[in-house]
């Protein structure tokens, strides 16, 4: 029995390791690594449903703990960059960044634990492992939805691993990333039948079907949809400001020097860029120099540690001069403030919009703020948090999404972390945005996997809504993403640069854009109903066993 127990725990750790591989680890991910998502969950499913687990005196508790271990290890590996970020920029006490990563993983690992518990509940209630495996994709999607809606950390959900899969990601405009996760878990479950089913014929037949489907799905990385046409151009400025250093522009001549550099970058017309995703180290890929018009149709400055305050007359005058000289509207990240009815100052992380004539056109205030980065959640209860979070900001969340009409077309703007929330980004396209603009500062992540993970999640937003997406960042990855999630143009990270970006417009509405997480909610309703029925069945079983004893 002890050997069986060791194997179960080892299988959980193996699944955690396999499920790390289909995501970026320290740089851009080779598409072939997405294959691990098609079978990485199999060891965990075996650990939950093998006979030794089913016959355990406390199978529900053991299934929860085994899956929980897998989840904790997975989050610690996938989100290791939390430690690095807090260590370098959080001004936290020694050892606190490690404790924060462990605490983060212990909390979010509960979703894996609940998945294991749910699978075992079905197994106990029905007496059939194949029915438990059939329930697995519904349970997984339900918990992904909970991660988005309850803890607000839907980071690297399983479906993102297939962002380069031209066949499988066609589900996204219908189901969002949840449908892709569903398919992946379903294939894992089919393969897992071979490890837990007692009938040899059924075992080999079902597993063979699973492997065949996985191979077919993986073949989608070679599938390339037709190229989308480009009709216009923008300049995406990458200032590469040091997020942890002194970016004070108040010294003699500093403001003018920085604005002159900004103006120079904003006027970039024809230069080399990378056709695809920039690699770490020396750039590779096709280097080309496309022609552009005399003036860009849009200039974008990202979220960055720059002293751009909406109410500062010097800032307003500089932006008016820049837009007038380039005859182009401007989207620029900065800080804005209002007074509340109680005469309290409300500070916003905002994207401000200037017209080509230099006039202020409007602004979008970031709605979904980063917990412990831009605000402290439940601050009235977590009174100790300010000692751990160092330079945490205290922003006020915006209240509504809006689109801006520039040069006859509608643009939707979202900021940094908002890119990971599919059901929120879709509202911009639903409101009429013909192109999406994501401004971000990924400098906090350093040279970890996080900027590449963030990029892939933004790419999925383009796929779900079938929109061009202009992604402008402080220090990379600055890129143009087409409606099929392909990075068409980009520039290297960690350098002062600008990307003259070609893109197009679309106004068609996908099912996901119009209806959102309908598929995920259906999975949740079915899962909750199933858990209710299984809970009652397990309770009856427990009562019967107690009476017999």
Short mmCIF file of C-alpha atoms in Angstrom, two decimals:
data_model
loop_
_atom_site.label_atom_id
_atom_site.label_comp_id
_atom_site.label_asym_id
_atom_site.label_seq_id
_atom_site.Cartn_x
_atom_site.Cartn_y
_atom_site.Cartn_z
CA UNK A 1 0.00 0.00 0.00
CA UNK A 2 2.88 2.33 0.77
CA UNK A 3 4.35 1.82 -2.73
CA UNK A 4 0.97 2.60 -4.31
CA UNK A 5 0.76 5.78 -2.23
CA UNK A 6 4.22 6.93 -3.35
CA UNK A 7 3.28 6.32 -6.98
CA UNK A 8 0.14 8.46 -6.65
CA UNK A 9 2.06 11.42 -5.22
CA UNK A 10 4.79 10.99 -7.83
CA UNK A 11 2.19 10.94 -10.62
CA UNK A 12 0.78 14.24 -9.38
CA UNK A 13 4.23 15.83 -9.46
CA UNK A 14 4.84 14.37 -12.93
CA UNK A 15 1.61 15.95 -14.21
CA UNK A 16 2.65 19.31 -12.76
CA UNK A 17 5.96 19.06 -14.63
CA UNK A 18 4.37 17.99 -17.92
CA UNK A 19 1.80 20.78 -17.72
CA UNK A 20 4.56 23.37 -17.32
CA UNK A 21 6.05 22.50 -20.70
CA UNK A 22 3.27 23.76 -23.04
CA UNK A 23 3.74 27.29 -21.66
CA UNK A 24 6.63 29.77 -22.03
CA UNK A 25 9.31 29.04 -19.42
CA UNK A 26 11.96 31.74 -19.88
CA UNK A 27 11.39 33.02 -23.40
CA UNK A 28 9.13 32.51 -26.42
CA UNK A 29 7.79 28.96 -26.55
CA UNK A 30 8.49 26.71 -29.56
CA UNK A 31 5.04 25.68 -30.88
CA UNK A 32 5.91 21.97 -30.74
CA UNK A 33 5.93 22.08 -26.94
CA UNK A 34 2.15 22.56 -26.96
CA UNK A 35 1.88 18.78 -27.51
CA UNK A 36 2.42 18.19 -23.79
CA UNK A 37 -0.98 19.74 -23.06
CA UNK A 38 -2.64 16.82 -24.84
CA UNK A 39 -1.42 14.22 -22.33
CA UNK A 40 0.12 16.12 -19.39
CA UNK A 41 -2.95 15.58 -17.22
CA UNK A 42 -2.99 11.80 -17.70
CA UNK A 43 -0.74 10.93 -14.72
CA UNK A 44 -2.92 12.99 -12.39
CA UNK A 45 -6.11 11.37 -13.68
CA UNK A 46 -4.54 7.94 -13.15
CA UNK A 47 -3.49 8.94 -9.62
CA UNK A 48 -7.05 9.97 -8.79
CA UNK A 49 -8.80 6.94 -10.28
CA UNK A 50 -6.42 4.01 -9.85
CA UNK A 51 -7.77 1.10 -7.72
CA UNK A 52 -5.52 1.89 -4.76
CA UNK A 53 -7.03 5.38 -4.55
CA UNK A 54 -10.61 4.17 -5.02
CA UNK A 55 -10.17 1.58 -2.26
CA UNK A 56 -8.49 4.00 0.12
CA UNK A 57 -10.32 4.45 3.47
CA UNK A 58 -10.71 8.18 2.74
CA UNK A 59 -10.70 8.40 -1.08
CA UNK A 60 -12.26 11.86 -1.32
CA UNK A 61 -9.72 13.47 0.96
CA UNK A 62 -6.82 11.64 -0.66
CA UNK A 63 -7.97 12.58 -4.20
CA UNK A 64 -8.22 16.21 -3.15
CA UNK A 65 -4.74 16.23 -1.62
CA UNK A 66 -3.07 14.47 -4.55
CA UNK A 67 -4.59 16.92 -7.06
CA UNK A 68 -3.84 19.81 -4.70
CA UNK A 69 -0.16 18.85 -4.66
CA UNK A 70 -0.16 18.92 -8.47
CA UNK A 71 -1.75 22.38 -8.47
CA UNK A 72 0.64 23.86 -5.93
CA UNK A 73 3.67 22.61 -7.86
CA UNK A 74 2.21 23.81 -11.15
CA UNK A 75 1.55 27.35 -9.92
CA UNK A 76 4.97 27.57 -8.28
CA UNK A 77 6.60 26.59 -11.57
CA UNK A 78 4.39 28.60 -13.92
CA UNK A 79 4.33 31.76 -11.80
CA UNK A 80 7.84 31.62 -10.33
CA UNK A 81 8.31 35.16 -11.63
CA UNK A 82 6.19 36.49 -8.74
CA UNK A 83 9.17 35.90 -6.46
CA UNK A 84 11.55 37.64 -8.87
CA UNK A 85 9.25 40.64 -9.31
CA UNK A 86 8.69 41.16 -5.60
CA UNK A 87 12.35 40.54 -4.80
CA UNK A 88 13.55 43.27 -7.15
CA UNK A 89 10.73 45.81 -7.02
CA UNK A 90 8.46 45.06 -4.08
CA UNK A 91 10.68 46.42 -1.29
CA UNK A 92 9.60 43.42 0.76
CA UNK A 93 11.40 42.01 3.81
CA UNK A 94 13.93 39.21 3.24
CA UNK A 95 12.23 35.90 2.54
CA UNK A 96 8.83 37.53 1.98
CA UNK A 97 8.86 37.09 -1.85
CA UNK A 98 9.30 33.33 -1.46
CA UNK A 99 6.53 33.20 1.14
CA UNK A 100 4.30 35.22 -1.17
CA UNK A 101 4.87 32.78 -4.05
CA UNK A 102 4.17 29.81 -1.77
CA UNK A 103 1.03 31.43 -0.39
CA UNK A 104 -0.15 32.32 -3.90
CA UNK A 105 0.37 28.71 -5.02
CA UNK A 106 -1.29 27.26 -1.93
CA UNK A 107 -4.41 29.33 -2.58
CA UNK A 108 -4.73 28.81 -6.34
CA UNK A 109 -3.68 25.17 -6.08
CA UNK A 110 -7.06 24.63 -4.40
CA UNK A 111 -8.65 24.66 -7.85
CA UNK A 112 -6.68 21.55 -8.77
CA UNK A 113 -7.66 20.01 -5.44
CA UNK A 114 -11.34 20.66 -6.10
CA UNK A 115 -10.93 19.11 -9.53
CA UNK A 116 -9.55 15.91 -7.98
CA UNK A 117 -12.32 15.90 -5.40
CA UNK A 118 -14.99 16.32 -8.09
CA UNK A 119 -13.62 13.50 -10.22
CA UNK A 120 -13.55 11.16 -7.23
CA UNK A 121 -17.07 12.18 -6.22
CA UNK A 122 -18.35 11.07 -9.62
CA UNK A 123 -16.36 7.83 -9.38
CA UNK A 124 -17.76 7.04 -5.94
CA UNK A 125 -21.32 7.93 -6.88
CA UNK A 126 -21.44 5.96 -10.14
CA UNK A 127 -18.88 3.24 -9.50
CA UNK A 128 -17.44 3.84 -12.99
CA UNK A 129 -14.12 5.49 -13.77
CA UNK A 130 -15.08 6.17 -17.38
CA UNK A 131 -18.01 8.33 -16.21
CA UNK A 132 -15.69 10.21 -13.87
CA UNK A 133 -13.33 10.85 -16.77
CA UNK A 134 -16.26 12.02 -18.92
CA UNK A 135 -17.05 14.59 -16.24
CA UNK A 136 -13.45 15.83 -16.04
CA UNK A 137 -13.55 18.47 -18.84
CA UNK A 138 -16.76 19.97 -17.46
CA UNK A 139 -15.24 20.22 -13.98
CA UNK A 140 -12.00 21.72 -15.31
CA UNK A 141 -13.77 24.47 -17.26
CA UNK A 142 -15.96 25.23 -14.25
CA UNK A 143 -12.90 25.75 -12.06
CA UNK A 144 -11.22 27.86 -14.76
CA UNK A 145 -14.30 30.07 -14.72
CA UNK A 146 -14.09 30.29 -10.93
CA UNK A 147 -10.43 31.32 -11.17
CA UNK A 148 -11.48 34.18 -13.43
CA UNK A 149 -14.54 35.31 -11.49
CA UNK A 150 -13.69 34.57 -7.84
CA UNK A 151 -9.93 34.93 -7.34
CA UNK A 152 -9.46 36.98 -10.55
CA UNK A 153 -6.27 35.14 -11.57
CA UNK A 154 -7.07 33.29 -14.82
CA UNK A 155 -3.36 33.12 -15.63
CA UNK A 156 -2.20 30.59 -18.24
CA UNK A 157 -5.35 28.52 -18.41
CA UNK A 158 -4.71 25.29 -20.27
CA UNK A 159 -6.26 26.47 -23.55
CA UNK A 160 -3.62 29.19 -23.97
CA UNK A 161 -1.12 26.46 -24.75
CA UNK A 162 -2.75 26.11 -28.19
CA UNK A 163 -2.47 29.74 -29.27
CA UNK A 164 -0.28 28.62 -32.18
CA UNK A 165 -2.63 25.78 -33.16
CA UNK A 166 -4.52 27.04 -36.19
CA UNK A 167 -7.13 24.25 -36.03
CA UNK A 168 -7.95 24.02 -32.33
CA UNK A 169 -8.00 27.75 -31.67
CA UNK A 170 -10.86 28.13 -34.15
CA UNK A 171 -13.04 27.23 -31.16
CA UNK A 172 -12.10 30.50 -29.43
CA UNK A 173 -14.48 32.79 -31.41
CA UNK A 174 -17.29 30.52 -30.19
CA UNK A 175 -16.34 29.38 -26.71
CA UNK A 176 -13.43 31.57 -25.72
CA UNK A 177 -10.30 29.90 -24.38
CA UNK A 178 -12.55 27.65 -22.26
CA UNK A 179 -13.57 25.53 -25.22
CA UNK A 180 -9.95 24.79 -26.03
CA UNK A 181 -9.30 23.77 -22.41
CA UNK A 182 -12.36 21.52 -22.59
CA UNK A 183 -11.04 19.69 -25.66
CA UNK A 184 -7.59 19.25 -24.13
CA UNK A 185 -8.93 17.79 -20.88
CA UNK A 186 -11.32 15.55 -22.83
CA UNK A 187 -8.43 14.12 -24.87
CA UNK A 188 -6.39 13.64 -21.68
CA UNK A 189 -9.37 11.79 -20.20
CA UNK A 190 -9.70 9.53 -23.25
CA UNK A 191 -6.04 8.60 -23.03
CA UNK A 192 -6.35 8.08 -19.27
CA UNK A 193 -9.06 5.45 -19.86
CA UNK A 194 -6.25 3.09 -20.85
CA UNK A 195 -4.72 3.42 -17.38
CA UNK A 196 -7.84 2.84 -15.27
CA UNK A 197 -10.35 0.85 -17.37
CA UNK A 198 -10.61 -2.88 -16.53
CA UNK A 199 -11.85 -4.05 -19.94
CA UNK A 200 -8.82 -4.58 -22.20
CA UNK A 201 -10.77 -4.01 -25.41
CA UNK A 202 -12.40 -0.80 -24.20
CA UNK A 203 -9.12 0.37 -22.68
CA UNK A 204 -7.09 0.10 -25.84
CA UNK A 205 -9.84 1.31 -28.16
CA UNK A 206 -10.61 4.44 -26.13
CA UNK A 207 -6.97 5.31 -25.55
CA UNK A 208 -6.20 4.82 -29.25
CA UNK A 209 -9.00 7.25 -30.13
CA UNK A 210 -7.58 9.75 -27.62
CA UNK A 211 -4.07 9.50 -29.02
CA UNK A 212 -5.38 9.84 -32.58
CA UNK A 213 -7.38 12.94 -31.70
CA UNK A 214 -4.40 14.42 -29.86
CA UNK A 215 -2.19 13.84 -32.90
CA UNK A 216 -4.80 15.42 -35.18
CA UNK A 217 -5.14 18.41 -32.89
CA UNK A 218 -1.40 18.85 -32.55
CA UNK A 219 -1.12 18.85 -36.33
CA UNK A 220 -2.93 22.18 -36.20
CA UNK A 221 0.33 24.02 -35.48
CA UNK A 222 1.11 23.57 -39.17
CA UNK A 223 -2.25 25.03 -40.21
CA UNK A 224 -2.01 28.63 -41.34
CA UNK A 225 -5.23 30.59 -42.00
CA UNK A 226 -5.28 33.04 -44.86
CA UNK A 227 -3.46 36.28 -44.20
CA UNK A 228 -5.54 39.25 -43.15
CA UNK A 229 -5.08 42.37 -45.24
CA UNK A 230 -3.59 45.54 -43.80
CA UNK A 231 -4.92 48.96 -44.70
CA UNK A 232 -3.27 51.44 -42.35
CA UNK A 233 -0.24 52.05 -40.11
CA UNK A 234 0.54 53.10 -36.56
CA UNK A 235 3.76 53.79 -34.67
CA UNK A 236 4.10 51.86 -31.40
CA UNK A 237 6.73 53.49 -29.21
CA UNK A 238 8.81 51.31 -26.86
CA UNK A 239 10.59 53.73 -24.45
CA UNK A 240 12.36 51.02 -22.40
CA UNK A 241 12.23 53.02 -19.16
CA UNK A 242 13.68 51.42 -16.03
CA UNK A 243 10.73 50.44 -13.85
CA UNK A 244 12.90 50.14 -10.76
CA UNK A 245 15.17 53.13 -11.36
CA UNK A 246 15.00 56.87 -11.24
CA UNK A 247 12.90 58.19 -14.11
CA UNK A 248 12.72 61.72 -12.82
CA UNK A 249 12.32 64.07 -15.79
CA UNK A 250 12.44 67.22 -13.67
CA UNK A 251 16.17 67.96 -14.00
CA UNK A 252 17.43 70.77 -16.25
CA UNK A 253 16.59 69.91 -19.83
CA UNK A 254 15.42 66.38 -18.97
CA UNK A 255 11.81 66.89 -19.98
CA UNK A 256 12.77 68.41 -23.33
CA UNK A 257 15.29 65.62 -23.99
CA UNK A 258 12.77 62.88 -23.34
CA UNK A 259 10.03 64.56 -25.36
CA UNK A 260 12.46 65.09 -28.27
CA UNK A 261 13.28 61.38 -28.20
CA UNK A 262 9.57 60.54 -28.06
CA UNK A 263 8.90 62.84 -31.02
CA UNK A 264 11.71 61.23 -33.00
CA UNK A 265 10.41 57.70 -32.33
CA UNK A 266 6.84 58.75 -33.16
CA UNK A 267 7.94 59.90 -36.60
CA UNK A 268 9.44 56.52 -37.59
CA UNK A 269 8.28 55.71 -41.12
CA UNK A 270 10.32 52.94 -42.67
CA UNK A 271 12.68 50.62 -40.78
CA UNK A 272 13.44 46.99 -40.16
CA UNK A 273 11.27 44.90 -37.91
CA UNK A 274 10.88 41.23 -37.01
CA UNK A 275 8.29 39.27 -38.99
CA UNK A 276 7.07 37.11 -36.11
CA UNK A 277 7.85 36.78 -32.41
CA UNK A 278 11.18 38.23 -31.23
CA UNK A 279 13.49 35.63 -29.73
CA UNK A 280 15.72 36.01 -26.72
CA UNK A 281 19.24 37.08 -27.57
CA UNK A 282 19.91 38.01 -31.19
CA UNK A 283 16.71 38.53 -33.23
CA UNK A 284 15.99 35.95 -35.87
CA UNK A 285 13.37 35.61 -38.56
CA UNK A 286 12.74 37.58 -41.71
CA UNK A 287 13.84 41.20 -41.47
CA UNK A 288 12.02 43.47 -43.90
CA UNK A 289 11.41 47.16 -44.39
CA UNK A 290 7.86 47.99 -45.57
CA UNK A 291 6.85 51.36 -47.04
CA UNK A 292 4.61 53.66 -45.05
CA UNK A 293 2.68 56.83 -45.69
CA UNK A 294 4.12 60.20 -44.89
CA UNK A 295 2.27 60.34 -41.59
CA UNK A 296 1.12 57.47 -39.37
CA UNK A 297 -2.58 57.00 -38.71
CA UNK A 298 -1.96 56.56 -34.96
CA UNK A 299 0.82 56.97 -32.40
CA UNK A 300 0.85 54.90 -29.20
CA UNK A 301 2.89 55.33 -26.01
CA UNK A 302 2.56 52.45 -23.50
CA UNK A 303 1.93 52.15 -19.81
CA UNK A 304 5.37 53.15 -18.49
CA UNK A 305 7.03 54.88 -15.50
CA UNK A 306 6.84 58.27 -17.21
CA UNK A 307 5.63 61.45 -15.46
CA UNK A 308 2.65 62.01 -17.71
CA UNK A 309 -0.12 63.60 -15.67
CA UNK A 310 -3.30 64.56 -17.48
CA UNK A 311 -3.64 67.89 -15.68
CA UNK A 312 -0.04 69.02 -16.23
CA UNK A 313 0.00 71.94 -18.73
CA UNK A 314 3.53 71.01 -19.84
CA UNK A 315 2.33 67.51 -20.70
CA UNK A 316 -0.72 68.84 -22.55
CA UNK A 317 1.36 71.28 -24.60
CA UNK A 318 3.96 68.65 -25.49
CA UNK A 319 1.32 66.18 -26.65
CA UNK A 320 -0.48 68.84 -28.67
CA UNK A 321 2.78 69.73 -30.44
CA UNK A 322 3.59 66.06 -31.11
CA UNK A 323 0.20 65.20 -32.59
CA UNK A 324 0.08 68.35 -34.71
CA UNK A 325 3.56 67.81 -36.11
CA UNK A 326 2.74 64.19 -37.05
CA UNK A 327 -0.87 64.96 -38.06
CA UNK A 328 -1.89 61.81 -36.17
CA UNK A 329 -3.99 61.05 -33.07
CA UNK A 330 -2.21 59.72 -29.98
CA UNK A 331 -3.01 57.08 -27.34
CA UNK A 332 -0.75 57.50 -24.33
CA UNK A 333 -0.52 55.81 -20.95
CA UNK A 334 -0.36 58.07 -17.91
CA UNK A 335 -2.03 59.15 -14.70
CA UNK A 336 -5.32 60.96 -14.34
CA UNK A 337 -7.24 62.28 -11.35
CA UNK A 338 -10.74 63.43 -10.47
CA UNK A 339 -12.44 64.66 -7.34
CA UNK A 340 -15.14 62.51 -5.79
CA UNK A 341 -18.44 63.98 -4.55
CA UNK A 342 -16.82 63.85 -1.09
CA UNK A 343 -13.96 66.03 -2.44
CA UNK A 344 -11.46 63.16 -2.26
CA UNK A 345 -8.87 62.76 -5.01
CA UNK A 346 -9.39 59.68 -7.21
CA UNK A 347 -6.26 58.56 -9.02
CA UNK A 348 -6.49 56.49 -12.20
CA UNK A 349 -4.13 54.43 -14.30
CA UNK A 350 -5.37 55.71 -17.62
CA UNK A 351 -4.97 55.74 -21.37
CA UNK A 352 -5.41 59.30 -22.62
CA UNK A 353 -6.41 60.05 -26.18
CA UNK A 354 -5.41 63.17 -28.14
CA UNK A 355 -6.78 64.11 -31.56
CA UNK A 356 -4.63 64.94 -34.54
CA UNK A 357 -5.33 68.62 -33.87
CA UNK A 358 -3.70 68.36 -30.43
CA UNK A 359 -6.93 68.53 -28.46
CA UNK A 360 -7.71 66.11 -25.65
CA UNK A 361 -10.16 63.57 -27.02
CA UNK A 362 -10.95 61.52 -23.93
CA UNK A 363 -9.50 58.81 -21.70
CA UNK A 364 -10.04 55.26 -20.57
CA UNK A 365 -9.50 54.49 -16.88
CA UNK A 366 -8.23 51.00 -16.12
CA UNK A 367 -11.05 48.95 -14.63
CA UNK A 368 -9.38 45.70 -13.58
CA UNK A 369 -6.52 46.70 -11.30
CA UNK A 370 -3.70 44.40 -10.20
CA UNK A 371 -4.20 43.25 -6.59
CA UNK A 372 -1.25 44.10 -4.32
CA UNK A 373 0.26 46.03 -7.23
CA UNK A 374 -2.23 48.81 -7.95
CA UNK A 375 -4.37 48.42 -4.85
CA UNK A 376 -4.64 46.32 -1.69
CA UNK A 377 -7.82 44.23 -1.72
CA UNK A 378 -9.82 44.20 1.52
CA UNK A 379 -7.46 46.87 2.84
CA UNK A 380 -9.66 47.42 5.89
CA UNK A 381 -8.98 43.83 6.94
CA UNK A 382 -5.45 43.29 5.58
CA UNK A 383 -3.94 46.10 7.61
CA UNK A 384 -0.54 44.41 7.53
CA UNK A 385 -0.41 44.26 3.72
CA UNK A 386 1.24 47.64 3.22
CA UNK A 387 4.30 46.33 5.06
CA UNK A 388 4.63 43.49 2.55
CA UNK A 389 3.76 45.21 -0.69
CA UNK A 390 6.34 48.01 -0.59
CA UNK A 391 5.60 50.51 -3.36
CA UNK A 392 2.05 49.35 -3.97
CA UNK A 393 -0.06 52.02 -5.63
CA UNK A 394 -3.55 53.01 -4.62
CA UNK A 395 -5.52 53.54 -7.81
CA UNK A 396 -9.25 53.88 -8.23
CA UNK A 397 -10.79 51.44 -10.73
CA UNK A 398 -12.54 52.89 -13.76
CA UNK A 399 -16.26 52.35 -14.17
CA UNK A 400 -16.98 51.81 -17.85
CA UNK A 401 -15.47 50.57 -21.07
CA UNK A 402 -15.52 52.89 -24.03
CA UNK A 403 -14.36 53.09 -27.62
CA UNK A 404 -12.85 56.06 -29.43
CA UNK A 405 -13.47 57.13 -33.02
CA UNK A 406 -10.16 58.12 -34.61
CA UNK A 407 -9.71 58.77 -38.32
CA UNK A 408 -13.15 57.32 -39.01
CA UNK A 409 -12.56 54.02 -37.15
CA UNK A 410 -13.32 52.80 -33.64
CA UNK A 411 -10.56 51.75 -31.22
CA UNK A 412 -10.89 49.86 -27.96
CA UNK A 413 -8.09 50.34 -25.40
CA UNK A 414 -7.28 48.13 -22.43
CA UNK A 415 -4.33 48.28 -20.05
CA UNK A 416 -1.80 45.61 -19.05
CA UNK A 417 -3.34 42.94 -16.75
CA UNK A 418 -6.78 43.44 -18.31
CA UNK A 419 -5.54 41.40 -21.28
CA UNK A 420 -6.00 38.16 -19.32
CA UNK A 421 -9.75 38.67 -18.82
CA UNK A 422 -11.49 37.43 -21.95
CA UNK A 423 -15.03 38.30 -20.92
CA UNK A 424 -14.00 41.89 -20.25
CA UNK A 425 -11.95 42.56 -23.39
CA UNK A 426 -14.76 41.28 -25.62
CA UNK A 427 -16.93 44.23 -24.57
CA UNK A 428 -14.74 46.63 -26.56
CA UNK A 429 -15.47 44.73 -29.78
CA UNK A 430 -19.11 44.43 -28.76
CA UNK A 431 -19.22 48.23 -28.40
CA UNK A 432 -17.95 48.62 -31.95
CA UNK A 433 -14.14 48.61 -31.70
CA UNK A 434 -12.67 47.67 -35.09
CA UNK A 435 -9.17 47.27 -33.67
CA UNK A 436 -7.90 46.62 -30.12
CA UNK A 437 -5.01 48.46 -28.46
CA UNK A 438 -3.27 46.98 -25.42
CA UNK A 439 -0.76 49.19 -23.63
CA UNK A 440 1.35 47.49 -20.97
CA UNK A 441 4.44 47.71 -18.81
CA UNK A 442 5.94 44.22 -18.57
CA UNK A 443 9.23 45.56 -17.25
CA UNK A 444 8.24 44.43 -13.77
CA UNK A 445 8.64 40.83 -14.89
CA UNK A 446 12.28 41.12 -15.95
CA UNK A 447 13.71 38.32 -18.08
CA UNK A 448 11.25 35.69 -16.89
CA UNK A 449 8.49 33.75 -18.61
CA UNK A 450 5.81 36.29 -17.67
CA UNK A 451 6.15 38.71 -20.65
CA UNK A 452 5.81 35.79 -23.06
CA UNK A 453 2.89 34.30 -21.15
CA UNK A 454 1.23 37.72 -21.15
CA UNK A 455 1.77 38.03 -24.90
CA UNK A 456 0.10 34.68 -25.59
CA UNK A 457 -2.95 35.61 -23.54
CA UNK A 458 -3.26 38.87 -25.48
CA UNK A 459 -2.99 36.88 -28.70
CA UNK A 460 -5.98 34.78 -27.61
CA UNK A 461 -8.03 37.98 -27.18
CA UNK A 462 -7.38 38.77 -30.85
CA UNK A 463 -8.52 35.27 -31.85
CA UNK A 464 -11.68 35.33 -29.73
CA UNK A 465 -12.85 38.64 -31.16
CA UNK A 466 -11.26 38.33 -34.64
CA UNK A 467 -9.64 41.73 -34.28
CA UNK A 468 -6.24 43.18 -35.05
CA UNK A 469 -4.47 43.94 -31.79
CA UNK A 470 -1.76 46.58 -31.38
CA UNK A 471 0.30 45.68 -28.32
CA UNK A 472 2.56 48.48 -27.15
CA UNK A 473 4.78 47.82 -24.12
CA UNK A 474 7.42 49.70 -22.17
CA UNK A 475 10.22 47.24 -22.92
CA UNK A 476 8.67 44.36 -24.90
CA UNK A 477 6.97 42.41 -26.24
CA UNK A 478 5.75 45.21 -28.57
CA UNK A 479 3.94 43.59 -31.49
CA UNK A 480 1.13 43.63 -34.03
CA UNK A 481 -1.21 40.63 -33.75
CA UNK A 482 -3.60 39.68 -36.54
CA UNK A 483 -7.19 38.40 -36.04
CA UNK A 484 -5.90 34.80 -35.97
CA UNK A 485 -3.48 35.44 -33.12
CA UNK A 486 -0.34 35.49 -35.25
CA UNK A 487 2.39 37.98 -34.40
CA UNK A 488 2.90 39.70 -37.73
CA UNK A 489 5.47 42.30 -36.66
CA UNK A 490 7.49 42.92 -33.52
CA UNK A 491 10.68 44.53 -32.23
CA UNK A 492 13.35 43.21 -29.81
CA UNK A 493 12.93 43.62 -26.07
CA UNK A 494 14.99 45.86 -23.81
CA UNK A 495 15.82 48.59 -26.28
CA UNK A 496 14.53 52.05 -27.05
CA UNK A 497 12.69 51.57 -30.30
CA UNK A 498 9.49 52.08 -32.26
CA UNK A 499 7.46 49.74 -34.43
CA UNK A 500 5.82 51.19 -37.56
CA UNK A 501 2.95 48.73 -37.52
CA UNK A 502 0.65 47.72 -40.36
CA UNK A 503 -2.83 46.57 -39.42
CA UNK A 504 -6.44 46.50 -40.59
CA UNK A 505 -10.00 46.88 -39.34
CA UNK A 506 -12.85 44.42 -38.81
CA UNK A 507 -16.38 45.06 -37.63
CA UNK A 508 -17.87 41.54 -37.70
CA UNK A 509 -19.00 40.17 -34.34
CA UNK A 510 -18.08 36.65 -33.21
CA UNK A 511 -20.36 34.51 -31.08
CA UNK A 512 -17.97 34.92 -28.16
CA UNK A 513 -17.88 38.70 -28.58
CA UNK A 514 -21.67 38.84 -28.48
CA UNK A 515 -22.42 36.27 -25.78
CA UNK A 516 -19.26 35.86 -23.73
CA UNK A 517 -18.71 32.88 -21.44
CA UNK A 518 -21.92 31.03 -22.31
CA UNK A 519 -20.05 27.76 -22.87
CA UNK A 520 -18.17 28.06 -19.56
CA UNK A 521 -21.38 28.85 -17.66
CA UNK A 522 -23.13 25.84 -19.21
CA UNK A 523 -20.24 23.65 -18.03
CA UNK A 524 -20.55 25.22 -14.59
CA UNK A 525 -24.30 24.59 -14.38
CA UNK A 526 -23.89 20.97 -15.45
CA UNK A 527 -20.98 20.47 -13.06
CA UNK A 528 -22.80 21.96 -10.08
CA UNK A 529 -25.85 19.83 -10.80
CA UNK A 530 -23.66 16.75 -11.12
CA UNK A 531 -21.82 17.55 -7.88
CA UNK A 532 -25.11 17.97 -6.06
CA UNK A 533 -26.36 14.59 -7.26
CA UNK A 534 -23.02 12.88 -6.52
CA UNK A 535 -22.88 14.47 -3.10
CA UNK A 536 -26.23 13.00 -2.20
CA UNK A 537 -25.26 9.61 -3.63
CA UNK A 538 -22.03 9.58 -1.64
CA UNK A 539 -23.91 10.53 1.50
CA UNK A 540 -26.33 7.64 1.01
CA UNK A 541 -23.38 5.33 0.42
CA UNK A 542 -21.71 6.49 3.62
CA UNK A 543 -24.91 5.96 5.62
CA UNK A 544 -25.35 2.46 4.18
CA UNK A 545 -21.77 1.52 5.02
CA UNK A 546 -22.20 2.83 8.55
CA UNK A 547 -25.41 0.82 9.05
CA UNK A 548 -23.72 -2.36 7.77
CA UNK A 549 -20.80 -1.90 10.08
#
